[in-house]
Tab-separated table of N, CA, C and O in Angstrom:
chain	number	residue	atom	x	y	z
A	1	MET	N	-18.336	-9.849	-139.314
A	1	MET	CA	-17.909	-9.257	-140.364
A	1	MET	C	-17.145	-8.332	-139.659
A	1	MET	O	-17.658	-7.485	-138.659
A	2	THR	N	-15.814	-7.859	-140.719
A	2	THR	CA	-15.054	-6.759	-139.607
A	2	THR	C	-15.382	-5.440	-139.776
A	2	THR	O	-16.169	-5.381	-140.962
A	3	ARG	N	-14.801	-4.390	-138.833
A	3	ARG	CA	-15.793	-2.821	-139.572
A	3	ARG	C	-14.982	-2.780	-141.065
A	3	ARG	O	-15.996	-1.621	-141.600
A	4	ARG	N	-13.759	-2.533	-141.185
A	4	ARG	CA	-13.852	-2.785	-142.353
A	4	ARG	C	-14.599	-3.583	-143.619
A	4	ARG	O	-14.522	-2.338	-144.598
A	5	LEU	N	-14.281	-4.340	-143.105
A	5	LEU	CA	-15.643	-5.128	-144.348
A	5	LEU	C	-17.228	-4.257	-144.593
A	5	LEU	O	-17.341	-3.809	-145.713
A	6	VAL	N	-17.768	-4.012	-143.502
A	6	VAL	CA	-18.540	-3.239	-143.192
A	6	VAL	C	-18.909	-2.205	-143.541
A	6	VAL	O	-19.540	-1.747	-144.600
A	7	VAL	N	-17.919	-1.147	-143.878
A	7	VAL	CA	-17.418	0.293	-144.211
A	7	VAL	C	-16.809	0.441	-145.513
A	7	VAL	O	-18.238	0.902	-146.221
A	8	ALA	N	-16.419	-0.658	-146.077
A	8	ALA	CA	-15.980	-1.128	-147.592
A	8	ALA	C	-17.717	-1.343	-148.595
A	8	ALA	O	-17.607	-0.989	-149.122
A	9	LEU	N	-18.184	-2.276	-147.720
A	9	LEU	CA	-19.227	-2.405	-148.676
A	9	LEU	C	-20.631	-1.561	-148.298
A	9	LEU	O	-21.295	-1.210	-149.934
A	10	LEU	N	-20.706	-1.041	-147.619
A	10	LEU	CA	-21.658	0.205	-147.318
A	10	LEU	C	-20.976	1.201	-147.911
A	10	LEU	O	-22.268	1.558	-149.387
A	11	GLY	N	-20.209	1.896	-148.498
A	11	GLY	CA	-19.215	2.861	-149.196
A	11	GLY	C	-19.669	1.984	-150.456
A	11	GLY	O	-20.016	3.202	-152.005
A	12	ALA	N	-19.394	1.333	-150.891
A	12	ALA	CA	-19.569	0.248	-152.312
A	12	ALA	C	-21.039	0.585	-152.589
A	12	ALA	O	-21.379	0.744	-154.055
A	13	ILE	N	-22.142	-0.001	-151.829
A	13	ILE	CA	-23.409	-0.231	-152.107
A	13	ILE	C	-23.895	1.105	-152.523
A	13	ILE	O	-24.339	1.613	-153.756
A	14	ALA	N	-23.579	2.278	-151.763
A	14	ALA	CA	-23.849	4.131	-151.330
A	14	ALA	C	-23.737	4.872	-153.298
A	14	ALA	O	-24.085	5.373	-153.997
A	15	MET	N	-21.917	4.561	-153.606
A	15	MET	CA	-21.436	4.809	-154.308
A	15	MET	C	-21.907	3.989	-155.544
A	15	MET	O	-22.053	5.179	-156.862
A	16	ARG	N	-22.149	2.699	-155.449
A	16	ARG	CA	-22.750	2.153	-156.814
A	16	ARG	C	-24.019	2.507	-156.937
A	16	ARG	O	-24.482	3.266	-158.368
A	17	GLY	N	-25.000	3.598	-156.098
A	17	GLY	CA	-26.339	3.701	-156.597
A	17	GLY	C	-26.456	5.146	-156.780
A	17	GLY	O	-27.114	5.010	-157.953
A	18	ALA	N	-25.405	5.853	-156.387
A	18	ALA	CA	-24.903	7.179	-156.669
A	18	ALA	C	-24.560	7.330	-157.911
A	18	ALA	O	-25.532	8.159	-158.955
A	19	GLY	N	-24.019	6.364	-158.367
A	19	GLY	CA	-23.272	6.173	-159.952
A	19	GLY	C	-24.785	6.294	-161.167
A	19	GLY	O	-25.032	6.720	-161.673
A	20	CYS	N	-25.589	5.267	-160.326
A	20	CYS	CA	-26.879	4.960	-160.901
A	20	CYS	C	-27.824	5.764	-161.235
A	20	CYS	O	-28.344	6.562	-161.973
A	21	VAL	N	-28.325	6.696	-160.146
A	21	VAL	CA	-29.234	7.825	-160.024
A	21	VAL	C	-28.393	8.813	-160.893
A	21	VAL	O	-29.870	9.282	-161.513
A	22	TYR	N	-27.708	9.302	-160.585
A	22	TYR	CA	-26.819	10.159	-161.625
A	22	TYR	C	-26.984	9.838	-162.914
A	22	TYR	O	-26.975	10.702	-163.561
A	23	ASN	N	-26.319	8.538	-163.320
A	23	ASN	CA	-26.918	8.518	-165.162
A	23	ASN	C	-27.808	8.461	-165.331
A	23	ASN	O	-28.059	9.268	-166.108
A	24	ASP	N	-29.030	7.840	-164.905
A	24	ASP	CA	-30.559	8.286	-164.473
A	24	ASP	C	-31.185	9.580	-164.898
A	24	ASP	O	-31.686	9.974	-165.717
A	25	ILE	N	-30.267	10.368	-163.789
A	25	ILE	CA	-30.849	12.134	-164.217
A	25	ILE	C	-29.967	12.599	-165.600
A	25	ILE	O	-31.513	12.863	-166.093
A	26	VAL	N	-29.025	11.965	-165.673
A	26	VAL	CA	-28.231	12.482	-167.425
A	26	VAL	C	-29.145	11.866	-168.603
A	26	VAL	O	-28.849	13.155	-169.384
A	27	ASP	N	-28.929	11.040	-168.726
A	27	ASP	CA	-29.935	10.483	-169.249
A	27	ASP	C	-30.928	10.161	-169.555
A	27	ASP	O	-31.824	9.354	-170.270
A	28	ALA	N	-31.666	10.649	-168.908
A	28	ALA	CA	-33.503	10.799	-168.974
A	28	ALA	C	-34.206	10.955	-170.253
A	28	ALA	O	-34.910	10.481	-170.645
A	29	ASP	N	-33.573	12.029	-170.712
A	29	ASP	CA	-34.071	12.887	-171.730
A	29	ASP	C	-34.112	11.499	-173.107
A	29	ASP	O	-34.741	11.697	-173.598
A	30	LEU	N	-32.817	10.835	-172.973
A	30	LEU	CA	-32.016	9.998	-174.029
A	30	LEU	C	-33.281	8.501	-173.828
A	30	LEU	O	-33.366	7.886	-174.609
A	31	ASP	N	-33.398	8.351	-172.254
A	31	ASP	CA	-33.952	6.795	-171.755
A	31	ASP	C	-35.157	7.481	-172.752
A	31	ASP	O	-35.844	6.134	-172.538
A	32	ARG	N	-36.171	8.284	-172.458
A	32	ARG	CA	-37.066	8.036	-172.731
A	32	ARG	C	-37.605	7.650	-174.406
A	32	ARG	O	-38.708	7.448	-174.634
A	33	GLN	N	-36.784	7.541	-175.116
A	33	GLN	CA	-36.859	7.517	-176.653
A	33	GLN	C	-36.063	5.949	-177.187
A	33	GLN	O	-36.298	5.722	-178.035
A	34	VAL	N	-35.947	5.340	-176.090
A	34	VAL	CA	-35.188	3.777	-176.271
A	34	VAL	C	-36.302	3.036	-175.424
A	34	VAL	O	-36.093	3.207	-174.149
A	35	ALA	N	-36.770	1.844	-175.906
A	35	ALA	CA	-37.560	1.237	-175.383
A	35	ALA	C	-37.088	0.579	-174.540
A	35	ALA	O	-38.171	0.165	-173.242
A	36	ARG	N	-36.013	0.229	-174.297
A	36	ARG	CA	-35.432	-1.080	-173.094
A	36	ARG	C	-35.618	-0.057	-171.474
A	36	ARG	O	-35.088	-0.112	-170.800
A	37	THR	N	-35.782	1.174	-172.472
A	37	THR	CA	-35.032	2.153	-170.423
A	37	THR	C	-36.005	3.494	-170.897
A	37	THR	O	-36.267	4.242	-169.648
A	38	ALA	N	-37.075	3.189	-171.323
A	38	ALA	CA	-37.783	4.017	-171.048
A	38	ALA	C	-38.411	3.921	-169.943
A	38	ALA	O	-39.090	5.069	-169.525
A	39	LEU	N	-39.296	2.840	-169.301
A	39	LEU	CA	-39.466	2.562	-167.971
A	39	LEU	C	-38.469	3.105	-167.082
A	39	LEU	O	-38.982	3.105	-165.905
A	40	ARG	N	-37.331	3.491	-166.703
A	40	ARG	CA	-36.863	3.722	-166.031
A	40	ARG	C	-37.432	4.590	-165.027
A	40	ARG	O	-38.052	5.556	-165.425
A	41	PRO	N	-36.911	4.975	-163.543
A	41	PRO	CA	-37.474	5.819	-163.335
A	41	PRO	C	-37.848	7.278	-162.969
A	41	PRO	O	-39.047	7.417	-163.124
A	42	VAL	N	-36.816	7.898	-163.279
A	42	VAL	CA	-36.423	9.243	-164.362
A	42	VAL	C	-37.585	9.894	-165.342
A	42	VAL	O	-37.907	10.514	-165.360
A	43	ALA	N	-36.991	8.028	-165.948
A	43	ALA	CA	-37.471	9.059	-167.561
A	43	ALA	C	-39.000	8.553	-167.681
A	43	ALA	O	-39.254	9.665	-168.456
A	44	SER	N	-39.129	7.419	-167.092
A	44	SER	CA	-40.921	7.265	-167.147
A	44	SER	C	-41.528	8.679	-165.843
A	44	SER	O	-42.595	8.279	-166.105
A	45	GLY	N	-41.241	9.498	-165.214
A	45	GLY	CA	-41.324	9.974	-164.324
A	45	GLY	C	-42.366	9.602	-163.199
A	45	GLY	O	-42.696	10.491	-162.181
A	46	ARG	N	-41.504	8.270	-163.004
A	46	ARG	CA	-42.171	7.739	-161.294
A	46	ARG	C	-41.589	8.285	-160.519
A	46	ARG	O	-41.741	8.551	-159.061
A	47	ILE	N	-40.320	8.996	-160.742
A	47	ILE	CA	-39.833	9.840	-160.189
A	47	ILE	C	-39.475	11.066	-160.485
A	47	ILE	O	-38.469	11.173	-161.452
A	48	GLY	N	-39.455	12.179	-159.593
A	48	GLY	CA	-39.113	13.536	-160.376
A	48	GLY	C	-37.699	13.837	-160.284
A	48	GLY	O	-36.847	12.912	-159.725
A	49	THR	N	-37.172	14.628	-160.757
A	49	THR	CA	-35.463	15.124	-161.375
A	49	THR	C	-35.483	15.269	-159.918
A	49	THR	O	-33.595	15.118	-159.643
A	50	ARG	N	-36.052	16.278	-158.977
A	50	ARG	CA	-35.832	16.806	-158.225
A	50	ARG	C	-35.567	15.609	-156.417
A	50	ARG	O	-34.781	16.039	-156.148
A	51	LEU	N	-36.206	14.702	-156.912
A	51	LEU	CA	-36.044	14.375	-155.740
A	51	LEU	C	-35.005	13.084	-155.608
A	51	LEU	O	-34.212	12.279	-155.279
A	52	ALA	N	-34.683	12.744	-157.607
A	52	ALA	CA	-34.058	12.066	-157.703
A	52	ALA	C	-32.171	12.214	-157.365
A	52	ALA	O	-31.608	12.037	-156.660
A	53	TRP	N	-32.054	13.976	-157.379
A	53	TRP	CA	-31.111	14.666	-156.855
A	53	TRP	C	-31.334	14.632	-155.500
A	53	TRP	O	-30.230	14.526	-154.812
A	54	ILE	N	-32.201	14.441	-154.634
A	54	ILE	CA	-32.056	14.666	-153.251
A	54	ILE	C	-31.572	13.170	-152.852
A	54	ILE	O	-30.384	12.815	-151.745
A	55	TRP	N	-31.974	12.138	-153.651
A	55	TRP	CA	-31.264	10.571	-153.166
A	55	TRP	C	-30.261	10.811	-153.361
A	55	TRP	O	-29.187	9.841	-152.743
A	56	LEU	N	-29.646	11.449	-154.582
A	56	LEU	CA	-28.352	11.385	-155.283
A	56	LEU	C	-27.540	12.264	-153.926
A	56	LEU	O	-26.310	11.596	-154.115
A	57	LEU	N	-27.551	13.029	-153.365
A	57	LEU	CA	-27.105	13.750	-152.804
A	57	LEU	C	-26.554	12.878	-151.124
A	57	LEU	O	-25.905	13.027	-150.367
A	58	ALA	N	-28.615	12.449	-150.546
A	58	ALA	CA	-28.620	11.585	-149.706
A	58	ALA	C	-27.291	10.350	-149.934
A	58	ALA	O	-26.162	9.835	-148.720
A	59	LEU	N	-26.900	9.815	-151.112
A	59	LEU	CA	-26.148	8.917	-150.997
A	59	LEU	C	-24.499	9.139	-150.668
A	59	LEU	O	-23.472	7.951	-150.355
A	60	CYS	N	-24.402	10.133	-152.138
A	60	CYS	CA	-23.106	11.350	-151.563
A	60	CYS	C	-22.661	11.058	-149.963
A	60	CYS	O	-21.619	10.893	-149.995
A	61	GLY	N	-23.614	11.570	-148.953
A	61	GLY	CA	-23.222	11.931	-147.830
A	61	GLY	C	-23.176	10.596	-147.521
A	61	GLY	O	-21.997	10.416	-146.342
A	62	ILE	N	-23.361	9.302	-147.613
A	62	ILE	CA	-23.404	8.269	-146.972
A	62	ILE	C	-21.613	7.569	-147.599
A	62	ILE	O	-21.038	7.512	-146.592
A	63	GLY	N	-21.595	8.482	-148.959
A	63	GLY	CA	-20.189	7.867	-149.704
A	63	GLY	C	-19.007	8.824	-148.845
A	63	GLY	O	-18.010	8.669	-148.571
A	64	LEU	N	-19.376	10.330	-148.042
A	64	LEU	CA	-18.220	11.093	-147.649
A	64	LEU	C	-17.959	10.013	-146.291
A	64	LEU	O	-16.938	10.550	-145.841
A	65	ALA	N	-19.202	10.002	-145.685
A	65	ALA	CA	-19.071	9.646	-144.705
A	65	ALA	C	-17.769	8.343	-144.733
A	65	ALA	O	-16.702	8.208	-143.562
A	66	VAL	N	-17.649	6.907	-145.331
A	66	VAL	CA	-17.463	6.089	-145.653
A	66	VAL	C	-16.140	6.510	-146.180
A	66	VAL	O	-15.119	6.044	-145.804
A	67	LEU	N	-16.034	7.880	-147.016
A	67	LEU	CA	-14.661	8.490	-147.393
A	67	LEU	C	-13.785	8.762	-146.258
A	67	LEU	O	-12.783	8.516	-146.103
A	68	LEU	N	-14.501	9.562	-145.431
A	68	LEU	CA	-13.541	9.729	-143.996
A	68	LEU	C	-12.898	9.228	-143.196
A	68	LEU	O	-12.119	8.937	-142.560
A	69	GLN	N	-13.193	7.692	-143.001
A	69	GLN	CA	-12.633	6.324	-142.577
A	69	GLN	C	-11.580	5.896	-143.274
A	69	GLN	O	-11.013	5.112	-142.630
A	70	LEU	N	-11.490	6.378	-144.555
A	70	LEU	CA	-10.768	5.384	-145.141
A	70	LEU	C	-8.788	6.178	-144.811
A	70	LEU	O	-8.632	6.979	-144.064
A	71	ARG	N	-7.595	5.682	-145.150
A	71	ARG	CA	-6.727	6.315	-145.323
A	71	ARG	C	-6.136	7.090	-146.648
A	71	ARG	O	-7.204	7.449	-147.144
A	72	PRO	N	-5.161	8.131	-146.197
A	72	PRO	CA	-5.405	9.335	-147.221
A	72	PRO	C	-4.914	8.302	-149.049
A	72	PRO	O	-5.281	9.099	-149.831
A	73	ALA	N	-4.661	7.644	-148.834
A	73	ALA	CA	-4.066	6.893	-150.273
A	73	ALA	C	-5.151	6.468	-150.647
A	73	ALA	O	-5.466	6.406	-152.197
A	74	ALA	N	-5.990	6.022	-149.834
A	74	ALA	CA	-7.046	4.855	-149.983
A	74	ALA	C	-8.396	6.056	-150.770
A	74	ALA	O	-9.137	6.182	-151.575
A	75	GLN	N	-8.214	7.428	-149.581
A	75	GLN	CA	-8.894	8.761	-150.123
A	75	GLN	C	-8.839	8.970	-151.804
A	75	GLN	O	-9.420	9.403	-152.380
A	76	ALA	N	-7.517	9.493	-151.581
A	76	ALA	CA	-6.469	9.621	-152.980
A	76	ALA	C	-7.599	9.153	-153.624
A	76	ALA	O	-8.052	9.588	-155.262
A	77	VAL	N	-7.509	8.285	-154.280
A	77	VAL	CA	-8.196	6.993	-155.118
A	77	VAL	C	-9.511	6.384	-155.398
A	77	VAL	O	-9.921	7.007	-156.352
A	78	ALA	N	-10.176	7.129	-154.331
A	78	ALA	CA	-11.603	7.117	-154.384
A	78	ALA	C	-12.217	8.159	-155.082
A	78	ALA	O	-12.706	8.289	-155.833
A	79	LEU	N	-11.384	9.570	-154.405
A	79	LEU	CA	-11.876	10.920	-155.169
A	79	LEU	C	-11.311	10.504	-156.544
A	79	LEU	O	-11.972	11.054	-157.327
A	80	GLY	N	-10.033	9.955	-157.130
A	80	GLY	CA	-9.639	10.250	-158.390
A	80	GLY	C	-10.764	9.254	-159.359
A	80	GLY	O	-11.023	9.490	-160.335
A	81	SER	N	-11.483	8.465	-159.137
A	81	SER	CA	-13.076	8.104	-159.520
A	81	SER	C	-13.548	8.676	-159.332
A	81	SER	O	-14.566	8.702	-160.481
A	82	VAL	N	-14.218	10.063	-159.596
A	82	VAL	CA	-15.264	10.443	-159.415
A	82	VAL	C	-15.169	11.322	-160.678
A	82	VAL	O	-16.553	11.026	-161.826
A	83	LEU	N	-14.005	11.774	-161.350
A	83	LEU	CA	-14.339	12.345	-162.582
A	83	LEU	C	-15.028	11.416	-163.803
A	83	LEU	O	-15.627	11.394	-164.678
A	84	PRO	N	-14.211	9.822	-163.853
A	84	PRO	CA	-14.063	9.061	-164.932
A	84	PRO	C	-16.077	8.855	-164.712
A	84	PRO	O	-16.537	8.342	-165.361
A	85	VAL	N	-16.055	8.183	-163.657
A	85	VAL	CA	-17.976	8.074	-163.297
A	85	VAL	C	-18.731	8.962	-163.731
A	85	VAL	O	-19.397	8.791	-164.767
A	86	ALA	N	-18.609	10.633	-163.807
A	86	ALA	CA	-19.159	11.873	-163.980
A	86	ALA	C	-19.316	11.509	-165.256
A	86	ALA	O	-19.979	12.296	-165.854
A	87	ALA	N	-18.022	11.826	-166.264
A	87	ALA	CA	-18.052	11.740	-167.318
A	87	ALA	C	-18.953	10.381	-168.272
A	87	ALA	O	-19.036	10.342	-169.133
A	88	TYR	N	-19.204	9.049	-167.686
A	88	TYR	CA	-19.672	8.011	-167.866
A	88	TYR	C	-20.774	8.307	-168.707
A	88	TYR	O	-21.012	8.271	-170.382
A	89	PRO	N	-22.103	8.693	-168.192
A	89	PRO	CA	-22.939	8.866	-169.241
A	89	PRO	C	-22.601	10.068	-170.393
A	89	PRO	O	-23.755	10.239	-171.502
A	90	PHE	N	-21.612	10.494	-170.369
A	90	PHE	CA	-21.641	11.737	-171.230
A	90	PHE	C	-20.836	11.337	-172.261
A	90	PHE	O	-21.052	11.535	-173.664
A	91	MET	N	-19.919	10.059	-172.241
A	91	MET	CA	-18.970	9.231	-173.306
A	91	MET	C	-19.886	8.665	-174.333
A	91	MET	O	-19.338	7.973	-175.092
A	92	LYS	N	-20.948	7.894	-173.712
A	92	LYS	CA	-21.743	6.870	-174.205
A	92	LYS	C	-22.622	8.088	-175.860
A	92	LYS	O	-22.548	7.335	-176.451
A	93	ARG	N	-22.166	9.264	-175.642
A	93	ARG	CA	-22.653	10.189	-176.959
A	93	ARG	C	-21.793	10.328	-177.836
A	93	ARG	O	-21.977	10.563	-178.866
A	94	ILE	N	-20.263	10.057	-177.649
A	94	ILE	CA	-19.072	10.085	-178.259
A	94	ILE	C	-18.330	8.995	-178.431
A	94	ILE	O	-17.869	8.986	-179.274
A	95	THR	N	-18.980	7.726	-177.961
A	95	THR	CA	-17.878	6.663	-177.871
A	95	THR	C	-19.054	5.105	-177.774
A	95	THR	O	-20.141	5.429	-177.427
A	96	TRP	N	-19.124	4.047	-178.549
A	96	TRP	CA	-19.266	2.817	-178.473
A	96	TRP	C	-18.830	2.381	-177.244
A	96	TRP	O	-19.430	1.295	-176.437
A	97	TRP	N	-17.811	2.450	-176.463
A	97	TRP	CA	-17.000	1.663	-175.204
A	97	TRP	C	-17.101	2.819	-174.392
A	97	TRP	O	-15.880	3.337	-173.564
A	98	PRO	N	-18.028	3.691	-173.830
A	98	PRO	CA	-17.931	4.197	-172.451
A	98	PRO	C	-17.321	3.923	-171.140
A	98	PRO	O	-16.814	4.805	-170.537
A	99	GLN	N	-17.289	2.531	-170.913
A	99	GLN	CA	-16.630	2.157	-169.680
A	99	GLN	C	-15.244	1.936	-169.730
A	99	GLN	O	-14.825	1.452	-168.751
A	100	ALA	N	-14.711	1.906	-171.001
A	100	ALA	CA	-12.721	2.082	-171.404
A	100	ALA	C	-12.522	3.462	-170.743
A	100	ALA	O	-10.890	3.375	-169.801
């Protein structure tokens, strides 16, 4: 594999994981009330919120290291995706299609 591919793969895995952890933290109270999601690690209490935040920051640190390897245009696109990703768990509360 080329270095670029490895860096892209690492960034994608880290930031996808960060998005999932963030979603689990934000939605923990709601997840506890839904049978399908009640057993998620943060909602069930298997993972504490503090540890989840630490893991989220670690994943974001990896993402930052990858971000700094990118060209400025790619950095701008990556940074532009942060707000929609951060809004996603909250959009589920006001719309049926938060992915839009």
